[in-house]
PDB file of C-alpha atoms in Angstrom:
ATOM      1  CA  MET A   1      60.145  82.955  46.369  1.00 77.00           C
ATOM      2  CA  THR A   2      63.799  83.964  46.214  1.00 88.00           C
ATOM      3  CA  LEU A   3      65.000  87.485  45.598  1.00 88.00           C
ATOM      4  CA  LEU A   4      68.200  88.858  44.049  1.00 92.00           C
ATOM      5  CA  THR A   5      68.865  92.598  44.017  1.00 93.00           C
ATOM      6  CA  HIS A   6      72.189  93.912  42.756  1.00 94.00           C
ATOM      7  CA  ARG A   7      74.118  96.777  44.345  1.00 91.00           C
ATOM      8  CA  GLY A   8      72.704 100.146  43.368  1.00 88.00           C
ATOM      9  CA  HIS A   9      69.481  98.586  42.095  1.00 90.00           C
ATOM     10  CA  GLY A  10      66.079  98.239  43.666  1.00 90.00           C
ATOM     11  CA  PRO A  11      63.624 101.005  44.451  1.00 95.00           C
ATOM     12  CA  ALA A  12      65.316 104.085  45.877  1.00 96.00           C
ATOM     13  CA  PHE A  13      64.359 107.129  47.898  1.00 96.00           C
ATOM     14  CA  PRO A  14      66.468 110.032  49.192  1.00 96.00           C
ATOM     15  CA  TYR A  15      68.264 109.859  52.521  1.00 96.00           C
ATOM     16  CA  ALA A  16      70.231 113.021  53.334  1.00 94.00           C
ATOM     17  CA  GLY A  17      70.553 113.781  49.640  1.00 94.00           C
ATOM     18  CA  GLN A  18      71.789 110.303  48.707  1.00 95.00           C
ATOM     19  CA  PRO A  19      69.797 107.479  47.121  1.00 96.00           C
ATOM     20  CA  MET A  20      68.887 104.744  49.586  1.00 97.00           C
ATOM     21  CA  HIS A  21      68.321 101.542  47.609  1.00 97.00           C
ATOM     22  CA  VAL A  22      65.855  99.018  49.003  1.00 97.00           C
ATOM     23  CA  LEU A  23      67.446  95.604  48.509  1.00 96.00           C
ATOM     24  CA  ALA A  24      64.818  93.606  50.430  1.00 96.00           C
ATOM     25  CA  GLY A  25      61.592  94.277  52.270  1.00 95.00           C
ATOM     26  CA  GLN A  26      59.789  96.261  49.573  1.00 92.00           C
ATOM     27  CA  ASP A  27      56.133  95.238  49.275  1.00 90.00           C
ATOM     28  CA  GLY A  28      56.624  92.820  52.181  1.00 87.00           C
ATOM     29  CA  LEU A  29      59.130  90.608  50.365  1.00 89.00           C
ATOM     30  CA  PRO A  30      60.484  89.017  52.410  1.00 91.00           C
ATOM     31  CA  PRO A  31      58.068  89.625  55.261  1.00 90.00           C
ATOM     32  CA  GLY A  32      60.657  89.508  58.057  1.00 95.00           C
ATOM     33  CA  PHE A  33      63.145  92.307  57.373  1.00 97.00           C
ATOM     34  CA  ALA A  34      64.236  95.182  55.158  1.00 97.00           C
ATOM     35  CA  ALA A  35      67.763  95.710  53.835  1.00 97.00           C
ATOM     36  CA  MET A  36      68.931  98.940  52.247  1.00 97.00           C
ATOM     37  CA  GLU A  37      72.200 100.243  50.843  1.00 97.00           C
ATOM     38  CA  LEU A  38      73.250 103.822  51.407  1.00 96.00           C
ATOM     39  CA  THR A  39      76.272 106.075  51.094  1.00 96.00           C
ATOM     40  CA  VAL A  40      76.403 108.256  54.205  1.00 97.00           C
ATOM     41  CA  PRO A  41      77.698 111.629  52.970  1.00 96.00           C
ATOM     42  CA  PRO A  42      80.999 113.090  54.214  1.00 96.00           C
ATOM     43  CA  HIS A  43      80.690 115.386  57.243  1.00 96.00           C
ATOM     44  CA  PHE A  44      77.085 114.219  57.799  1.00 95.00           C
ATOM     45  CA  ALA A  45      75.918 115.238  61.290  1.00 93.00           C
ATOM     46  CA  GLY A  46      73.553 112.259  61.319  1.00 93.00           C
ATOM     47  CA  PRO A  47      70.207 111.869  62.979  1.00 92.00           C
ATOM     48  CA  ILE A  48      69.759 113.109  66.545  1.00 91.00           C
ATOM     49  CA  PRO A  49      70.215 110.193  69.013  1.00 93.00           C
ATOM     50  CA  HIS A  50      66.911 108.367  69.233  1.00 96.00           C
ATOM     51  CA  ALA A  51      65.123 105.063  69.847  1.00 97.00           C
ATOM     52  CA  HIS A  52      62.550 103.142  67.800  1.00 98.00           C
ATOM     53  CA  ASP A  53      59.786 101.237  69.552  1.00 98.00           C
ATOM     54  CA  GLU A  54      58.447  99.241  66.574  1.00 97.00           C
ATOM     55  CA  PHE A  55      61.574  97.938  64.843  1.00 98.00           C
ATOM     56  CA  ASP A  56      65.175  96.835  65.354  1.00 98.00           C
ATOM     57  CA  GLU A  57      67.997  98.407  63.365  1.00 98.00           C
ATOM     58  CA  ALA A  58      71.482  97.285  62.324  1.00 98.00           C
ATOM     59  CA  ILE A  59      74.136  99.073  60.265  1.00 98.00           C
ATOM     60  CA  TYR A  60      76.970  97.151  58.608  1.00 98.00           C
ATOM     61  CA  VAL A  61      79.842  99.314  57.346  1.00 98.00           C
ATOM     62  CA  LEU A  62      81.044  98.212  53.896  1.00 98.00           C
ATOM     63  CA  SER A  63      83.519 101.065  53.295  1.00 98.00           C
ATOM     64  CA  GLY A  64      84.447 104.309  55.007  1.00 98.00           C
ATOM     65  CA  ARG A  65      83.890 104.987  58.710  1.00 97.00           C
ATOM     66  CA  LEU A  66      81.039 106.068  60.949  1.00 98.00           C
ATOM     67  CA  LEU A  67      80.918 107.392  64.466  1.00 98.00           C
ATOM     68  CA  VAL A  68      78.158 105.397  66.178  1.00 98.00           C
ATOM     69  CA  HIS A  69      76.357 106.423  69.340  1.00 94.00           C
ATOM     70  CA  GLY A  70      74.776 103.851  71.616  1.00 93.00           C
ATOM     71  CA  ASP A  71      74.290 103.519  75.339  1.00 84.00           C
ATOM     72  CA  GLY A  72      77.913 104.456  76.118  1.00 87.00           C
ATOM     73  CA  GLU A  73      80.614 106.599  74.566  1.00 92.00           C
ATOM     74  CA  PRO A  74      80.652 107.101  70.768  1.00 94.00           C
ATOM     75  CA  ALA A  75      82.755 104.517  68.922  1.00 97.00           C
ATOM     76  CA  GLU A  76      84.227 104.285  65.439  1.00 97.00           C
ATOM     77  CA  ALA A  77      82.676 101.704  63.109  1.00 98.00           C
ATOM     78  CA  VAL A  78      85.113 100.667  60.357  1.00 98.00           C
ATOM     79  CA  PRO A  79      84.571  98.354  57.365  1.00 98.00           C
ATOM     80  CA  GLY A  80      83.358  94.978  58.590  1.00 98.00           C
ATOM     81  CA  SER A  81      81.712  96.474  61.717  1.00 98.00           C
ATOM     82  CA  LEU A  82      78.083  95.807  62.595  1.00 98.00           C
ATOM     83  CA  PHE A  83      76.243  98.245  64.866  1.00 98.00           C
ATOM     84  CA  VAL A  84      72.980  96.898  66.300  1.00 98.00           C
ATOM     85  CA  ALA A  85      70.268  98.971  68.004  1.00 97.00           C
ATOM     86  CA  PRO A  86      67.402  96.829  69.327  1.00 98.00           C
ATOM     87  CA  ARG A  87      63.966  98.377  69.808  1.00 98.00           C
ATOM     88  CA  GLY A  88      63.855 100.920  72.588  1.00 97.00           C
ATOM     89  CA  HIS A  89      67.635 101.454  72.723  1.00 97.00           C
ATOM     90  CA  ARG A  90      69.247 104.846  72.201  1.00 96.00           C
ATOM     91  CA  HIS A  91      71.393 105.125  69.074  1.00 97.00           C
ATOM     92  CA  GLY A  92      72.604 107.409  66.329  1.00 96.00           C
ATOM     93  CA  PHE A  93      75.490 107.839  63.930  1.00 96.00           C
ATOM     94  CA  SER A  94      77.435 110.470  62.029  1.00 96.00           C
ATOM     95  CA  ASN A  95      80.153 110.602  59.415  1.00 97.00           C
ATOM     96  CA  PRO A  96      82.743 113.157  60.546  1.00 95.00           C
ATOM     97  CA  SER A  97      85.243 112.165  57.829  1.00 96.00           C
ATOM     98  CA  ALA A  98      85.837 113.683  54.385  1.00 97.00           C
ATOM     99  CA  GLU A  99      84.954 110.327  52.751  1.00 97.00           C
ATOM    100  CA  GLY A 100      81.488 108.868  52.202  1.00 97.00           C
ATOM    101  CA  ALA A 101      80.678 105.637  54.035  1.00 98.00           C
ATOM    102  CA  LEU A 102      78.888 102.826  52.202  1.00 98.00           C
ATOM    103  CA  VAL A 103      76.615 100.929  54.584  1.00 98.00           C
ATOM    104  CA  LEU A 104      74.061  98.153  54.562  1.00 98.00           C
ATOM    105  CA  GLY A 105      71.123  98.831  56.864  1.00 98.00           C
ATOM    106  CA  ILE A 106      68.881  96.043  58.136  1.00 98.00           C
ATOM    107  CA  TRP A 107      65.550  96.620  59.890  1.00 98.00           C
ATOM    108  CA  ALA A 108      62.932  94.259  61.273  1.00 98.00           C
ATOM    109  CA  PRO A 109      60.040  94.240  60.725  1.00 97.00           C
ATOM    110  CA  PRO A 110      60.208  96.018  57.359  1.00 96.00           C
ATOM    111  CA  GLU A 111      56.951  97.978  57.086  1.00 96.00           C
ATOM    112  CA  PRO A 112      57.347 100.495  59.927  1.00 97.00           C
ATOM    113  CA  ALA A 113      61.066 100.873  59.223  1.00 96.00           C
ATOM    114  CA  LEU A 114      60.595 101.625  55.521  1.00 96.00           C
ATOM    115  CA  ALA A 115      57.884 104.191  56.278  1.00 97.00           C
ATOM    116  CA  PHE A 116      60.135 105.891  58.834  1.00 97.00           C
ATOM    117  CA  MET A 117      63.244 105.840  56.632  1.00 97.00           C
ATOM    118  CA  ARG A 118      61.374 107.383  53.688  1.00 96.00           C
ATOM    119  CA  GLU A 119      60.122 110.300  55.757  1.00 97.00           C
ATOM    120  CA  ILE A 120      63.242 110.937  57.825  1.00 96.00           C
ATOM    121  CA  GLY A 121      65.523 110.524  54.787  1.00 95.00           C
ATOM    122  CA  ALA A 122      63.693 113.275  52.931  1.00 96.00           C
ATOM    123  CA  ALA A 123      63.975 115.572  55.963  1.00 95.00           C
ATOM    124  CA  LEU A 124      67.717 115.134  56.565  1.00 94.00           C
ATOM    125  CA  SER A 125      70.255 117.292  54.756  1.00 93.00           C
ATOM    126  CA  PRO A 126      73.786 116.147  53.960  1.00 92.00           C
ATOM    127  CA  ASP A 127      75.322 119.425  55.125  1.00 89.00           C
ATOM    128  CA  ILE A 128      72.973 120.998  57.689  1.00 90.00           C
ATOM    129  CA  PRO A 129      72.376 119.600  61.197  1.00 89.00           C
ATOM    130  CA  PRO A 130      68.806 118.346  61.681  1.00 90.00           C
ATOM    131  CA  ASP A 131      66.161 120.637  63.167  1.00 92.00           C
ATOM    132  CA  PRO A 132      65.180 119.058  66.521  1.00 92.00           C
ATOM    133  CA  GLU A 133      61.515 120.145  66.365  1.00 94.00           C
ATOM    134  CA  ARG A 134      61.006 118.809  62.852  1.00 95.00           C
ATOM    135  CA  MET A 135      62.764 115.576  63.807  1.00 95.00           C
ATOM    136  CA  ARG A 136      60.664 115.223  66.968  1.00 95.00           C
ATOM    137  CA  ASP A 137      57.465 115.451  64.887  1.00 97.00           C
ATOM    138  CA  ILE A 138      58.629 112.853  62.361  1.00 97.00           C
ATOM    139  CA  TYR A 139      59.868 110.468  65.038  1.00 97.00           C
ATOM    140  CA  ALA A 140      56.589 110.738  66.969  1.00 97.00           C
ATOM    141  CA  ARG A 141      54.611 109.734  63.858  1.00 97.00           C
ATOM    142  CA  HIS A 142      56.705 106.565  63.625  1.00 97.00           C
ATOM    143  CA  ALA A 143      56.695 105.286  67.233  1.00 97.00           C
ATOM    144  CA  SER A 144      60.191 106.664  67.753  1.00 97.00           C
ATOM    145  CA  ARG A 145      61.597 109.317  70.057  1.00 96.00           C
ATOM    146  CA  LEU A 146      64.568 111.633  70.326  1.00 95.00           C
ATOM    147  CA  LEU A 147      66.828 110.983  73.311  1.00 92.00           C
ATOM    148  CA  PRO A 148      69.570 113.122  74.871  1.00 82.00           C
TER     149      PRO A 148
END
């Protein structure tokens, strides 16, 4: 079975007040990964640095800029940049600019990632830094953990 999903289409759920469109991975199709499109709001503080133990994550910047946090110093991700965070590795991102950033997120396997993204997306606000205790609870339910 092949699958074609156009930009801005596909099932959506909120992530920091923006619609996150599921392009692939919904209902296990395809079974290997999930891909979602999202506009990261301007001045978004982002999730607290964390690690996932059940899925890998990648963020490809289509437009705008992100500040990505990995094992070392934060770095700027510009259009055409791919940021990869394998399972168990500390990561995070923010959008300190006045412009939204359009990104393509890819997660594997899809099921635990989609469940996590739905819950964390609803809990994040575009203009208020995340509450560490609330985040810690959500992350723990999804085999993920906050890291300093």
